[in-house]
Amino acid sequence: MAEADLPVIKLIDMHDVFHDADAPAALQEALVNSDAATATATHCPYCALQCGMNVVHDETGWSIEARDFPTNRGGLCRKGWTAATLLNKSDRLLGPLLRDHKDAPLRPASWDEALDRIANGIRAIQAAAGPDAVAVFGGGGLTNEKAYALGKFARVALRTANIDYNGRFCMASSAAAGLRAFGIDRGMPFPLADIAGADCVLLTGGNPAETMPPIMQWFDEGRARGAQLIVSDPRRTATARAATLHLPLTPGTDAALANGLLHVAVARRLIDVDYIEARTIGWDRVRRAVASYWPDRVERITGVPARDVERAAVLLGEAAKALILSGRGSEQQSHGVDNGLAFINLALALGLPGRPGSGWGCMTGQGNGQGGREHGQKADQLPGYRLLANPVHRAEVAAVWGIAPESLPQPGLSACEMLAATGGEGAQVRGLLVFACNLLVSAPDAATLRARLASMDLLVVADPFLSETAAIADVVLPVAQWAEEDGTMTNLEGRVLLRRKAKAPPPGVWTDLQVIAALAGRLGAGAHFSGDEATTGAEFRRATSGGPADYAGATWDHIQDEAGVFWPCPDAAHPGTPRLFNERFAHPDGLARFHPIEHVGSAETPCDDYPLILTTGRVMGQYQTGTQTRRVPELAAAEPGAFAELHPDTARQHGIQAGDAVRLTTRRGTARMAARLTRDIRRDTVFVPFHWGGEGSANQLTIAALDPVSRIPEYKACAVRLDRAAPLSGD
Ligand code: SF4
């Protein structure tokens, strides 16, 4: 589509967001009149560590206290400490908004008008193009109950096959690798305490010292006992600086590194032959596959010195208790599943999974990234990690929902494929309902996506704030945020937690569950949706009963009694399951699977026109797309905007000095930001955090090349050109 053909999106003046000029005062009144207890024991609104905190209300307003909980043991990061700011934000959406036509600005509307507009739009699109022409996009920040209700809404009310969520951008590769190797995906199949007890931890592509700092106490406890930490990362991050050994690999070469480590483990007879014999199948093919990954060759592919490949394999292989933990660095690649499987091969050959205190795990990032991928907002999935393609699973869930199994759609498009199918007239997907996701900042190749979304027949966004994506929507629905509703979350350990409501939502704001129920009612399926948290929770647990991710016993009382309950938990008398695989894996024969993996390069590699590698990630002071954290003054002051992290030698070659404005150009777009120089990054690599939109948007640059299994986009490696640019505004 040519730029001239794009519809003009008029952004709203924030004065128009509120029904009247006194709306911020109305928000304050709602806060003061809240009937919340003075301190509500709950959890952080952000990442998957889900630190325990108290939301406190007194005469000075709202504040946060750290709470002693098994994950954070009283620690919080700066994001958690400042989370109460979100409860007082004056730019909170306090009523629905809609635009009368594509060229019109957003204007305030009543809930009836907004919901009628959406329902009429859905009916018109589906009448013209079929049920699958309306799609739903969910988020890994939604509670389990909301993720469940959204999946049910798509299949029962919309009858569309097309629902997916932004976890597809995050943990999908490790989830797929875990399913293939172990028969089940629970990111960490052991509690965090095992990190402190391990003698060696290999962390592949994660930087928890910045992304979830309180978790470092578990690593620190181990290191104080003399445990070794090995970190593979193109950057010498805060986590890598705390490690015994840093493996600074070229972005996109993780599988070669894993194969090299396994090659050394075989050569040095560090593998556990008895374990391989008793608990796995497929070893011979993997042993043959890694035979050619001798350390010198791995050095040529990855850039990691051969002696460090040897040393890492020995540290890991000689440890009595060892863990391999995966982060987004090795996962967000067009071969992310292969990377996960290659490191799982290493773990299985060393006999780690299921051995007490040892194992392989994925450190999930989003607040409910784990629960959000278990209960039906994925394209192929039904609640309890059941599958739409499985006739038995379809019948089980249909019985709970009171519908015929054959009325359930088949699996639909995955996230990026769904977004690629959006657009205007003639597009496969013509209407999109987005919950808890800021796609224009988080999705790859964001400029192309913006054009697609802007030309849709109907784009609806439900969000507490006017995100970049909400700003181009046809209808915006203001919804409750974290401390304004009850619900369960599942943290990175598979521990199901209870997030408690500390206050009522402001007047004019609905919960997502209320929105889903109201829309279902207008579409003739209202009898299937309560809109109520406790009722939805009870039904949700029933729908998971007997499934691979069984939450039937994770009642709110049980969760509170036990400081969270690890799934599977089939009944309320069950203690939960902190550790999986002690005796068997989840495949029918109880055995884990090896998968032979070969190194394959990234979809895009450097060339004369784009000679460097762009990799993206996060910084300590911001969370995901920044819709929440960019609104917190302390966090905005600490990290006010995007930057390009460069090695000083790379900067010198381009005539760039620290603080200069630089232009980054890929085959998809251009971004401009300030240069930050550090010797802690490879000379061939540029790092950009992705938390911002506008001219510093990292995802204007990234490529939508997808892993063939997980369909995760390749955020961690694409070819980029670097130039000095005109000074940034404000310089
Ligand atoms: Fe804890 Fe993560 Fe919240 Fe920080 S952002 S306080 S690490 S849950």
XYZ file of C-alpha atoms and ligand atoms in Angstrom:
739
model
C 0.000 0.000 0.000
C 1.448 3.409 -0.946
C 1.748 5.921 1.836
C -0.530 8.342 -0.005
C -3.323 5.751 0.126
C -3.239 5.460 3.884
C -6.228 6.745 5.788
C -5.448 9.779 7.868
C -5.578 8.944 11.558
C -6.388 11.944 13.668
C -4.980 11.638 17.109
C -7.120 12.671 19.980
C -6.568 15.782 22.031
C -6.328 14.470 25.599
C -8.913 17.059 26.707
C -11.413 15.090 24.631
C -10.705 11.828 26.391
C -12.808 12.670 29.378
C -16.538 13.150 29.385
C -16.115 16.500 31.017
C -13.351 18.772 32.107
C -13.659 17.583 35.700
C -12.958 13.959 34.876
C -9.527 13.826 36.533
C -11.229 15.104 39.667
C -13.801 12.327 39.266
C -10.951 9.874 39.192
C -9.563 11.337 42.400
C -12.973 11.080 44.002
C -13.177 7.424 43.068
C -9.835 6.846 44.685
C -10.699 8.640 47.889
C -14.092 6.974 48.123
C -12.618 3.542 47.541
C -13.692 1.038 50.145
C -10.333 -0.767 49.895
C -8.628 -1.955 53.026
C -5.696 0.184 54.105
C -3.288 -2.482 52.851
C -4.234 -5.073 50.230
C -1.899 -8.041 49.858
C -1.451 -8.528 46.127
C 1.190 -8.790 43.402
C 3.048 -6.457 41.065
C 1.340 -5.351 37.820
C 4.365 -6.167 35.685
C 6.671 -9.119 35.102
C 6.410 -12.873 35.614
C 8.265 -12.854 38.919
C 4.976 -11.478 40.299
C 6.572 -10.071 43.428
C 4.352 -9.912 46.488
C 3.390 -6.373 47.487
C 0.845 -4.498 49.574
C -1.131 -1.724 47.913
C -1.591 0.786 50.708
C -4.169 3.558 50.915
C -4.021 6.279 53.540
C -4.610 9.983 53.815
C -1.599 10.688 51.597
C -2.961 8.544 48.763
C -1.776 5.252 47.300
C 1.599 3.648 47.836
C 3.371 0.283 47.623
C 4.938 -1.791 50.388
C 7.125 -4.790 49.627
C 5.688 -8.051 50.925
C 7.492 -11.182 51.946
C 6.471 -13.767 49.367
C 8.370 -16.902 48.285
C 9.403 -15.359 44.943
C 10.728 -11.947 46.017
C 11.251 -12.435 49.780
C 10.521 -8.747 50.407
C 12.352 -7.377 47.374
C 10.896 -5.175 44.635
C 12.465 -3.423 41.679
C 11.919 0.247 40.900
C 8.983 -0.619 38.649
C 7.199 -2.357 41.503
C 7.968 0.379 44.015
C 6.437 3.041 41.770
C 3.420 1.046 40.554
C 0.939 2.983 42.716
C 1.504 6.002 40.453
C -0.682 4.247 37.874
C -3.656 4.513 40.243
C -3.466 8.305 40.243
C -2.773 9.016 36.578
C -4.742 11.950 35.241
C -4.548 10.680 31.654
C -6.532 7.578 32.543
C -9.324 6.773 30.088
C -12.643 7.287 31.880
C -15.160 6.598 29.163
C -15.387 4.934 25.739
C -14.169 6.792 22.665
C -15.051 6.291 19.053
C -14.513 7.939 15.721
C -17.445 8.445 13.363
C -15.375 7.718 10.276
C -11.713 7.106 9.509
C -10.915 10.802 9.079
C -12.716 11.863 12.237
C -11.047 12.297 15.621
C -11.905 10.065 18.545
C -14.789 11.486 20.551
C -16.404 10.501 23.861
C -19.274 8.037 23.652
C -21.541 6.180 26.053
C -20.924 2.504 26.720
C -24.160 1.628 24.902
C -23.129 3.575 21.817
C -19.619 2.097 21.809
C -20.752 -1.488 22.327
C -23.511 -1.140 19.726
C -20.991 0.212 17.263
C -18.709 -2.758 17.874
C -21.494 -5.361 17.700
C -22.901 -3.836 14.510
C -19.437 -3.730 12.995
C -18.802 -7.377 13.849
C -22.141 -8.448 12.389
C -21.536 -6.518 9.167
C -18.033 -7.940 8.671
C -19.047 -11.498 9.453
C -22.113 -11.295 7.215
C -19.920 -10.174 4.335
C -16.786 -12.229 4.917
C -17.580 -14.999 7.370
C -16.936 -15.504 11.091
C -13.137 -15.723 10.775
C -12.945 -12.193 9.355
C -13.194 -10.892 12.917
C -10.187 -11.705 15.090
C -9.160 -11.238 18.713
C -5.722 -10.308 20.024
C -5.073 -10.911 23.734
C -2.217 -10.285 26.106
C 0.120 -12.092 28.467
C -0.798 -9.579 31.164
C -4.427 -10.723 31.370
C -5.412 -12.778 34.399
C -6.099 -16.466 33.857
C -9.817 -15.780 34.139
C -9.700 -13.067 31.479
C -7.518 -15.127 29.128
C -10.004 -17.969 29.554
C -13.035 -15.741 28.969
C -11.438 -14.153 25.906
C -10.763 -17.546 24.332
C -14.322 -18.632 25.054
C -15.679 -15.346 23.693
C -13.828 -15.870 20.409
C -15.047 -19.444 19.961
C -18.583 -19.188 21.420
C -19.713 -15.601 20.775
C -17.725 -14.628 17.677
C -17.350 -18.219 16.412
C -14.055 -17.188 14.894
C -10.974 -19.376 14.583
C -8.749 -16.328 14.805
C -7.552 -15.516 18.282
C -3.958 -15.268 19.408
C -1.971 -13.157 21.845
C 1.276 -11.314 22.424
C 2.875 -14.245 24.242
C 3.552 -15.364 20.680
C 6.125 -12.548 20.683
C 7.768 -13.737 23.916
C 7.927 -17.273 25.252
C 6.464 -19.269 22.365
C 9.722 -20.906 21.300
C 10.574 -22.323 24.699
C 6.967 -23.402 25.157
C 7.104 -25.334 21.880
C 10.516 -26.806 22.702
C 9.325 -27.925 26.141
C 6.234 -29.541 24.655
C 8.308 -31.433 22.105
C 10.973 -32.609 24.500
C 9.022 -33.164 27.720
C 5.395 -33.438 26.539
C 4.327 -30.427 28.602
C 5.158 -26.718 28.813
C 5.562 -25.282 32.278
C 8.323 -22.705 31.831
C 10.245 -23.552 34.987
C 9.271 -27.052 36.120
C 10.851 -26.348 39.509
C 10.681 -23.532 42.087
C 13.020 -20.524 42.157
C 14.657 -21.887 45.297
C 16.398 -24.475 43.099
C 18.475 -21.659 41.556
C 20.006 -20.956 44.959
C 20.749 -24.658 45.438
C 22.401 -25.259 42.053
C 26.169 -25.568 41.768
C 26.169 -24.245 38.212
C 23.601 -22.264 36.224
C 23.822 -21.611 32.479
C 21.587 -18.703 31.456
C 21.032 -18.411 27.701
C 20.007 -14.969 26.506
C 18.500 -13.529 29.668
C 19.315 -10.433 31.693
C 17.274 -10.799 34.898
C 19.537 -8.392 36.809
C 17.796 -5.671 34.774
C 14.458 -7.199 33.854
C 13.520 -8.760 37.219
C 16.173 -7.690 39.765
C 14.705 -9.367 42.890
C 15.293 -12.772 41.284
C 19.043 -12.164 41.566
C 18.908 -12.925 45.282
C 18.526 -16.603 44.328
C 21.579 -16.440 42.054
C 23.508 -14.460 44.682
C 22.743 -17.061 47.330
C 24.207 -19.757 45.102
C 27.269 -17.707 44.194
C 27.921 -17.026 47.893
C 28.255 -20.811 48.287
C 30.669 -20.932 45.370
C 28.182 -21.793 42.608
C 29.133 -20.880 39.021
C 27.015 -18.711 36.741
C 27.549 -18.835 32.983
C 25.728 -16.313 30.769
C 25.538 -16.429 26.977
C 24.601 -13.023 25.560
C 25.957 -10.733 22.801
C 26.145 -8.031 25.465
C 28.054 -8.052 28.707
C 24.900 -7.189 30.641
C 24.543 -6.572 34.356
C 23.780 -10.291 34.692
C 26.792 -11.285 32.604
C 29.023 -9.066 34.738
C 27.931 -11.074 37.776
C 28.823 -14.364 36.054
C 31.844 -16.615 36.370
C 31.947 -16.861 32.611
C 30.397 -14.732 29.881
C 29.950 -16.239 26.405
C 29.502 -13.230 24.050
C 28.001 -15.048 21.090
C 27.017 -13.548 17.740
C 23.226 -12.981 17.713
C 21.495 -15.944 16.084
C 24.126 -18.600 16.808
C 22.704 -20.128 20.000
C 22.109 -23.613 18.598
C 25.738 -23.841 17.457
C 26.873 -22.881 20.950
C 24.597 -25.499 22.546
C 25.832 -28.157 20.133
C 29.419 -27.185 20.898
C 28.830 -27.513 24.639
C 27.300 -30.943 24.107
C 30.178 -31.950 21.820
C 32.631 -31.171 24.629
C 30.463 -32.952 27.204
C 30.540 -36.094 25.043
C 34.272 -35.838 24.395
C 35.011 -35.422 28.091
C 32.619 -38.205 29.148
C 30.476 -35.821 31.186
C 27.177 -37.187 29.908
C 24.921 -39.350 32.077
C 24.657 -42.599 30.156
C 22.352 -44.313 32.664
C 19.902 -41.396 32.633
C 19.922 -41.259 28.824
C 19.193 -44.994 28.700
C 16.450 -44.954 31.304
C 14.622 -41.673 30.673
C 15.048 -40.564 27.060
C 14.805 -41.602 23.433
C 16.614 -40.287 20.373
C 20.138 -39.868 21.786
C 22.076 -41.555 18.970
C 20.928 -39.090 16.316
C 21.823 -36.145 18.544
C 25.233 -37.611 19.384
C 25.939 -37.895 15.660
C 24.599 -34.369 15.006
C 26.902 -32.685 17.533
C 29.992 -34.647 16.467
C 30.940 -31.920 13.980
C 30.582 -29.033 16.479
C 34.137 -29.120 17.781
C 35.098 -25.988 19.756
C 37.196 -24.358 17.019
C 34.323 -24.588 14.582
C 31.901 -23.279 17.210
C 34.249 -20.345 17.782
C 34.140 -19.555 14.053
C 30.314 -19.632 14.041
C 29.568 -17.965 17.364
C 32.610 -15.832 18.091
C 32.901 -17.461 21.539
C 36.506 -18.527 22.181
C 36.960 -22.306 21.955
C 38.574 -22.408 25.396
C 35.424 -20.805 26.892
C 33.190 -23.348 25.157
C 35.326 -26.066 26.764
C 35.305 -24.382 30.161
C 31.536 -23.826 30.166
C 30.847 -27.453 29.284
C 33.120 -28.660 32.062
C 31.651 -26.306 34.673
C 28.179 -27.434 33.783
C 28.983 -31.123 33.328
C 30.924 -31.477 36.568
C 28.336 -29.717 38.752
C 26.458 -31.965 41.168
C 23.333 -29.841 40.640
C 23.023 -27.806 37.454
C 20.349 -25.718 35.750
C 20.002 -24.418 32.211
C 17.688 -21.396 32.038
C 16.442 -19.823 28.840
C 15.570 -16.165 28.216
C 14.266 -14.240 25.223
C 17.719 -13.899 23.654
C 17.840 -17.473 22.452
C 14.063 -17.700 21.919
C 13.054 -14.673 19.830
C 14.604 -15.965 16.634
C 13.393 -17.564 13.435
C 15.045 -20.737 14.817
C 14.038 -20.147 18.418
C 12.518 -23.605 18.889
C 15.691 -25.231 17.558
C 17.707 -23.154 20.011
C 15.516 -24.319 22.877
C 15.739 -27.942 21.778
C 19.532 -27.732 21.393
C 19.921 -26.575 25.006
C 17.390 -29.192 26.149
C 19.534 -31.821 24.379
C 22.458 -30.624 26.487
C 20.345 -30.775 29.661
C 19.074 -34.284 28.872
C 22.538 -35.596 28.009
C 23.799 -34.319 31.370
C 20.827 -35.961 33.081
C 19.427 -32.720 34.502
C 15.615 -32.604 33.957
C 13.853 -34.392 36.792
C 17.015 -34.771 38.872
C 16.532 -33.093 42.276
C 17.902 -29.555 42.214
C 18.746 -29.717 38.491
C 16.814 -29.101 35.285
C 16.016 -26.966 32.261
C 13.568 -24.072 32.385
C 12.346 -20.989 30.554
C 12.219 -17.737 32.500
C 8.890 -16.371 31.297
C 8.798 -12.586 31.013
C 5.255 -11.226 30.894
C 3.243 -11.042 34.113
C 0.947 -13.901 33.152
C 2.951 -15.181 30.207
C 2.665 -18.706 31.632
C -1.059 -18.786 32.478
C -1.843 -16.701 29.425
C -0.526 -19.455 27.177
C -2.471 -22.241 28.844
C -6.141 -21.378 28.787
C -7.380 -20.682 25.325
C -6.212 -17.347 23.932
C -3.724 -19.148 21.689
C -4.755 -19.947 18.139
C -4.683 -23.720 18.613
C -5.755 -24.061 22.176
C -8.550 -24.710 24.651
C -8.464 -24.251 28.470
C -6.137 -26.410 30.559
C -3.582 -26.553 27.716
C -5.998 -28.660 25.680
C -5.861 -28.567 21.906
C -8.564 -27.569 19.444
C -7.359 -30.240 17.039
C -7.950 -33.015 19.592
C -11.522 -34.424 19.410
C -11.452 -35.573 23.041
C -10.331 -32.151 24.230
C -13.011 -30.445 22.134
C -15.711 -32.636 23.664
C -14.475 -32.014 27.221
C -14.492 -28.239 26.892
C -17.721 -28.128 24.878
C -19.431 -30.008 27.709
C -18.365 -27.333 30.220
C -19.474 -24.569 27.860
C -22.810 -26.212 27.049
C -22.260 -26.233 23.291
C -21.852 -28.890 20.610
C -18.187 -29.866 20.032
C -18.639 -29.467 16.291
C -19.570 -25.817 16.769
C -16.041 -25.057 18.003
C -13.821 -23.582 15.279
C -10.610 -25.291 14.237
C -7.184 -23.745 15.024
C -6.733 -20.281 13.522
C -3.932 -17.942 12.504
C -1.020 -17.287 14.838
C -0.328 -13.710 15.969
C 1.928 -12.396 13.206
C 0.044 -14.304 10.519
C -3.187 -12.809 11.808
C -1.720 -9.303 11.728
C -0.413 -9.909 8.211
C -3.957 -10.828 7.178
C -5.444 -7.540 8.424
C -6.230 -4.532 6.319
C -9.117 -3.038 4.473
C -11.377 -4.242 1.700
C -10.648 -7.804 0.657
C -8.375 -8.610 3.597
C -8.831 -11.951 5.298
C -9.188 -10.277 8.717
C -11.285 -7.091 8.613
C -12.131 -6.572 12.261
C -9.777 -6.871 15.250
C -10.493 -6.660 18.974
C -7.322 -5.993 20.995
C -7.127 -6.528 24.751
C -4.095 -5.677 26.926
C -1.676 -5.217 24.077
C 0.011 -2.254 22.392
C 0.711 -3.806 19.000
C 2.146 -0.728 17.336
C 5.058 -0.779 19.784
C 5.447 -4.534 20.345
C 4.917 -6.164 16.943
C 7.728 -6.470 14.384
C 7.812 -4.304 11.267
C 5.572 -1.819 13.042
C 5.259 0.714 10.217
C 3.725 -1.865 7.890
C 1.421 -2.987 10.672
C 0.287 0.571 11.356
C -0.862 0.928 7.776
C -2.720 -2.366 7.948
C -4.491 -1.644 11.244
C -5.407 1.880 10.225
C -7.258 0.612 7.166
C -9.281 -2.099 8.913
C -13.061 -1.969 8.855
C -13.108 -2.163 12.642
C -10.272 -1.843 15.142
C -11.261 -1.985 18.809
C -8.780 -1.538 21.661
C -9.536 -2.112 25.356
C -6.916 -0.457 27.576
C -6.708 1.674 30.720
C -4.642 4.243 28.788
C -4.581 5.692 25.282
C -1.728 3.580 23.942
C -0.245 4.092 20.478
C -2.543 1.332 19.193
C -5.623 2.713 20.952
C -4.921 6.102 19.352
C -5.597 4.689 15.872
C -8.596 2.545 16.882
C -12.165 3.047 15.721
C -13.432 2.324 19.235
C -11.496 2.549 22.511
C -12.879 0.925 25.657
C -11.537 2.074 29.058
C -10.916 -0.938 31.251
C -9.836 -1.619 34.810
C -6.191 -2.094 35.668
C -4.361 -4.422 37.986
C -5.382 -3.209 41.438
C -9.018 -2.714 40.425
C -10.093 -6.327 39.978
C -9.512 -9.814 41.388
C -7.947 -12.634 39.419
C -5.267 -15.281 39.303
C -1.893 -15.144 37.583
C 0.636 -17.923 36.996
C 4.223 -16.861 37.528
C 7.387 -18.080 35.837
C 7.585 -21.082 38.191
C 4.059 -22.295 37.397
C 2.852 -20.968 40.752
C -0.772 -19.793 40.593
C -1.190 -16.536 42.544
C -4.101 -14.371 43.575
C -4.061 -10.718 42.565
C -6.434 -8.884 44.845
C -8.494 -5.825 44.154
C -7.415 -2.807 46.211
C -9.983 -0.327 44.910
C -12.962 -0.051 42.619
C -12.346 1.059 39.039
C -13.055 4.759 38.447
C -16.617 5.603 37.388
C -17.057 4.950 33.689
C -14.462 2.185 33.608
C -15.444 -1.474 33.170
C -13.482 -4.653 33.700
C -12.465 -6.708 30.671
C -14.804 -9.452 31.882
C -17.718 -7.003 31.887
C -16.813 -5.876 28.371
C -16.642 -9.471 27.133
C -20.007 -10.323 28.728
C -21.688 -7.206 27.356
C -20.408 -7.817 23.839
C -21.398 -11.483 24.023
C -24.877 -10.374 25.048
C -25.183 -8.159 21.990
C -24.019 -11.052 19.809
C -26.643 -13.432 21.228
C -24.324 -15.426 23.510
C -24.854 -13.554 26.769
C -26.024 -16.633 28.682
C -22.497 -18.062 28.441
C -20.718 -15.147 30.163
C -21.168 -13.836 33.707
C -18.835 -10.839 33.578
C -18.016 -11.592 37.188
C -14.551 -12.529 38.454
C -15.438 -15.196 41.016
C -18.050 -16.889 38.805
C -15.708 -16.875 35.820
C -12.934 -18.221 38.076
C -15.024 -21.185 39.221
C -16.003 -22.017 35.640
C -12.412 -21.593 34.475
C -11.131 -24.092 37.035
C -13.831 -26.563 36.006
C -12.850 -26.161 32.354
C -9.207 -27.016 33.128
C -10.077 -30.123 35.160
C -8.403 -33.186 33.703
C -6.350 -31.158 31.213
C -2.542 -31.070 31.082
C -2.594 -27.739 32.975
C -5.113 -28.699 35.633
C -6.105 -25.778 37.903
C -9.252 -27.409 39.327
C -7.929 -27.270 42.901
C -6.324 -23.831 42.661
C -9.202 -22.105 44.431
C -8.662 -18.626 45.772
C -8.748 -19.960 49.350
C -6.210 -22.677 48.548
C -3.917 -20.159 46.841
C -3.984 -17.841 49.850
C -3.422 -20.680 52.324
C -0.364 -21.937 50.438
C 1.295 -18.706 49.171
C 0.378 -19.820 45.674
C -0.290 -23.285 44.279
C 1.834 -24.926 41.576
C -0.138 -26.579 38.785
C -1.181 -29.298 38.204
C -3.479 -29.145 41.208
C -6.497 -31.362 40.469
C -8.466 -30.714 43.678
C -8.483 -28.344 46.614
C -6.950 -30.971 48.927
C -4.000 -31.434 46.547
C -0.780 -29.644 47.627
C 0.119 -28.658 44.057
C 3.184 -29.806 42.110
C 6.297 -27.636 42.570
C 8.550 -30.052 40.656
C 7.696 -31.940 37.498
C 9.460 -34.908 35.875
C 10.759 -36.526 39.080
C 9.720 -39.930 37.818
C 8.417 -39.523 34.304
C 7.975 -36.967 31.548
C 4.572 -36.076 30.150
C 4.812 -38.025 26.892
C 2.629 -41.154 27.008
C 5.667 -43.436 27.446
C 7.072 -41.206 30.198
C 10.307 -40.579 28.256
C 11.877 -37.293 27.163
C 12.771 -36.726 23.499
C 16.107 -35.686 22.028
C 15.928 -33.715 18.773
C 18.950 -33.423 16.458
C 19.523 -29.740 15.679
C 21.798 -28.081 13.128
C 22.868 -24.444 13.260
C 20.983 -22.349 10.694
C 21.692 -18.638 10.339
C 19.252 -15.812 11.000
C 16.751 -14.868 8.309
C 18.777 -11.736 7.569
C 22.546 -11.544 7.895
C 24.808 -8.483 7.527
C 25.738 -7.346 4.013
C 27.386 -4.303 2.401
C 24.234 -2.191 2.654
C 23.295 -3.287 6.175
C 26.598 -4.307 7.750
C 25.674 -4.628 11.443
C 23.330 -6.824 13.494
C 20.429 -5.212 15.337
C 19.252 -6.898 18.517
C 16.476 -5.628 20.792
C 15.538 -6.032 24.436
C 14.566 -4.329 27.659
C 15.989 -1.962 30.269
C 15.452 -1.931 34.013
C 13.256 1.135 34.226
C 10.645 0.231 31.612
C 8.279 -2.671 31.076
C 7.297 -4.067 27.656
C 5.683 -1.371 25.476
C 5.839 1.208 28.262
C 2.091 1.927 28.194
C 2.214 1.813 31.992
C 5.846 2.543 32.907
C 6.358 5.481 30.544
C 3.622 7.186 32.582
C 5.550 6.875 35.869
C 7.706 10.018 36.286
C 10.543 8.283 38.175
C 10.815 5.619 35.473
C 10.482 8.101 32.616
C 13.250 10.195 34.176
C 15.525 7.155 34.529
C 14.958 5.969 30.961
C 13.344 8.786 28.958
C 13.695 7.310 25.490
C 15.226 4.826 23.128
C 18.977 4.653 22.598
C 21.359 2.716 20.402
C 24.020 0.884 22.360
C 27.267 0.675 20.358
C 30.836 -0.412 20.866
C 33.176 2.647 20.859
C 35.157 1.162 17.944
C 31.972 0.839 15.896
C 30.992 4.381 16.799
C 34.418 5.718 15.806
C 34.208 4.030 12.402
C 30.960 5.893 11.807
C 32.107 9.257 13.179
C 29.755 8.973 16.133
C 30.351 10.159 19.671
C 28.437 9.373 22.857
C 25.102 11.191 22.878
C 25.075 11.893 19.147
C 21.840 11.289 17.304
C 22.115 8.207 15.098
C 19.923 6.850 12.362
C 19.350 3.106 12.164
C 18.030 1.774 8.876
C 16.841 -1.711 7.973
C 14.961 -3.004 4.955
C 11.750 -2.122 6.795
C 12.283 1.335 8.161
C 14.322 3.960 9.941
C 14.585 5.004 13.570
C 16.455 7.832 15.211
C 17.833 7.922 18.742
C 20.837 8.852 20.862
C 24.034 6.781 20.816
C 25.210 5.152 24.033
C 28.743 3.796 23.918
C 29.953 0.784 25.857
C 32.650 -1.839 25.527
C 30.092 -4.359 26.833
C 28.685 -5.082 23.387
C 30.126 -6.858 20.367
C 31.556 -4.616 17.637
C 29.175 -6.112 15.054
C 26.024 -5.600 17.127
C 23.715 -2.667 17.938
C 21.287 -3.000 20.845
C 18.055 -0.978 21.023
C 15.404 -1.313 23.776
C 11.886 -1.625 22.381
C 9.771 0.220 24.989
C 8.998 3.339 22.935
C 6.957 4.298 19.882
C 7.615 7.264 17.603
C 10.934 7.894 15.883
C 12.810 5.771 18.439
C 10.639 2.707 17.881
C 12.870 -0.377 17.669
C 10.113 -2.385 16.047
C 10.004 -0.146 13.000
C 13.286 -1.891 12.242
C 12.689 -5.521 13.222
C 11.794 -8.287 10.820
C 8.652 -10.416 10.875
C 10.559 -13.586 9.942
C 8.861 -16.360 11.930
C 10.026 -19.575 13.518
C 8.305 -22.361 11.541
C 6.992 -24.051 14.720
C 6.413 -21.396 17.381
C 5.701 -18.587 14.860
C 7.716 -16.217 17.055
C 9.201 -13.233 15.185
C 12.952 -12.682 14.964
C 13.428 -9.741 17.330
C 16.988 -10.661 18.195
C 18.780 -10.408 14.869
C 18.364 -8.465 11.646
C 20.731 -6.540 9.396
C 21.009 -2.805 10.071
C 22.869 0.259 8.791
C 24.164 2.912 11.193
C 24.630 6.608 10.361
C 25.144 9.803 12.275
C 21.908 11.823 12.142
C 20.746 15.387 12.618
C 20.465 16.331 16.310
C 17.371 15.072 18.105
C 14.730 17.630 19.007
C 15.604 19.177 22.333
C 19.349 18.885 21.751
Fe 9.037 -7.788 40.819
Fe 8.926 -7.838 38.164
Fe 7.386 -6.182 39.572
Fe 9.978 -5.729 39.420
S 8.538 -5.671 37.707
S 8.719 -5.624 41.278
S 10.767 -7.804 39.394
S 7.278 -8.415 39.571
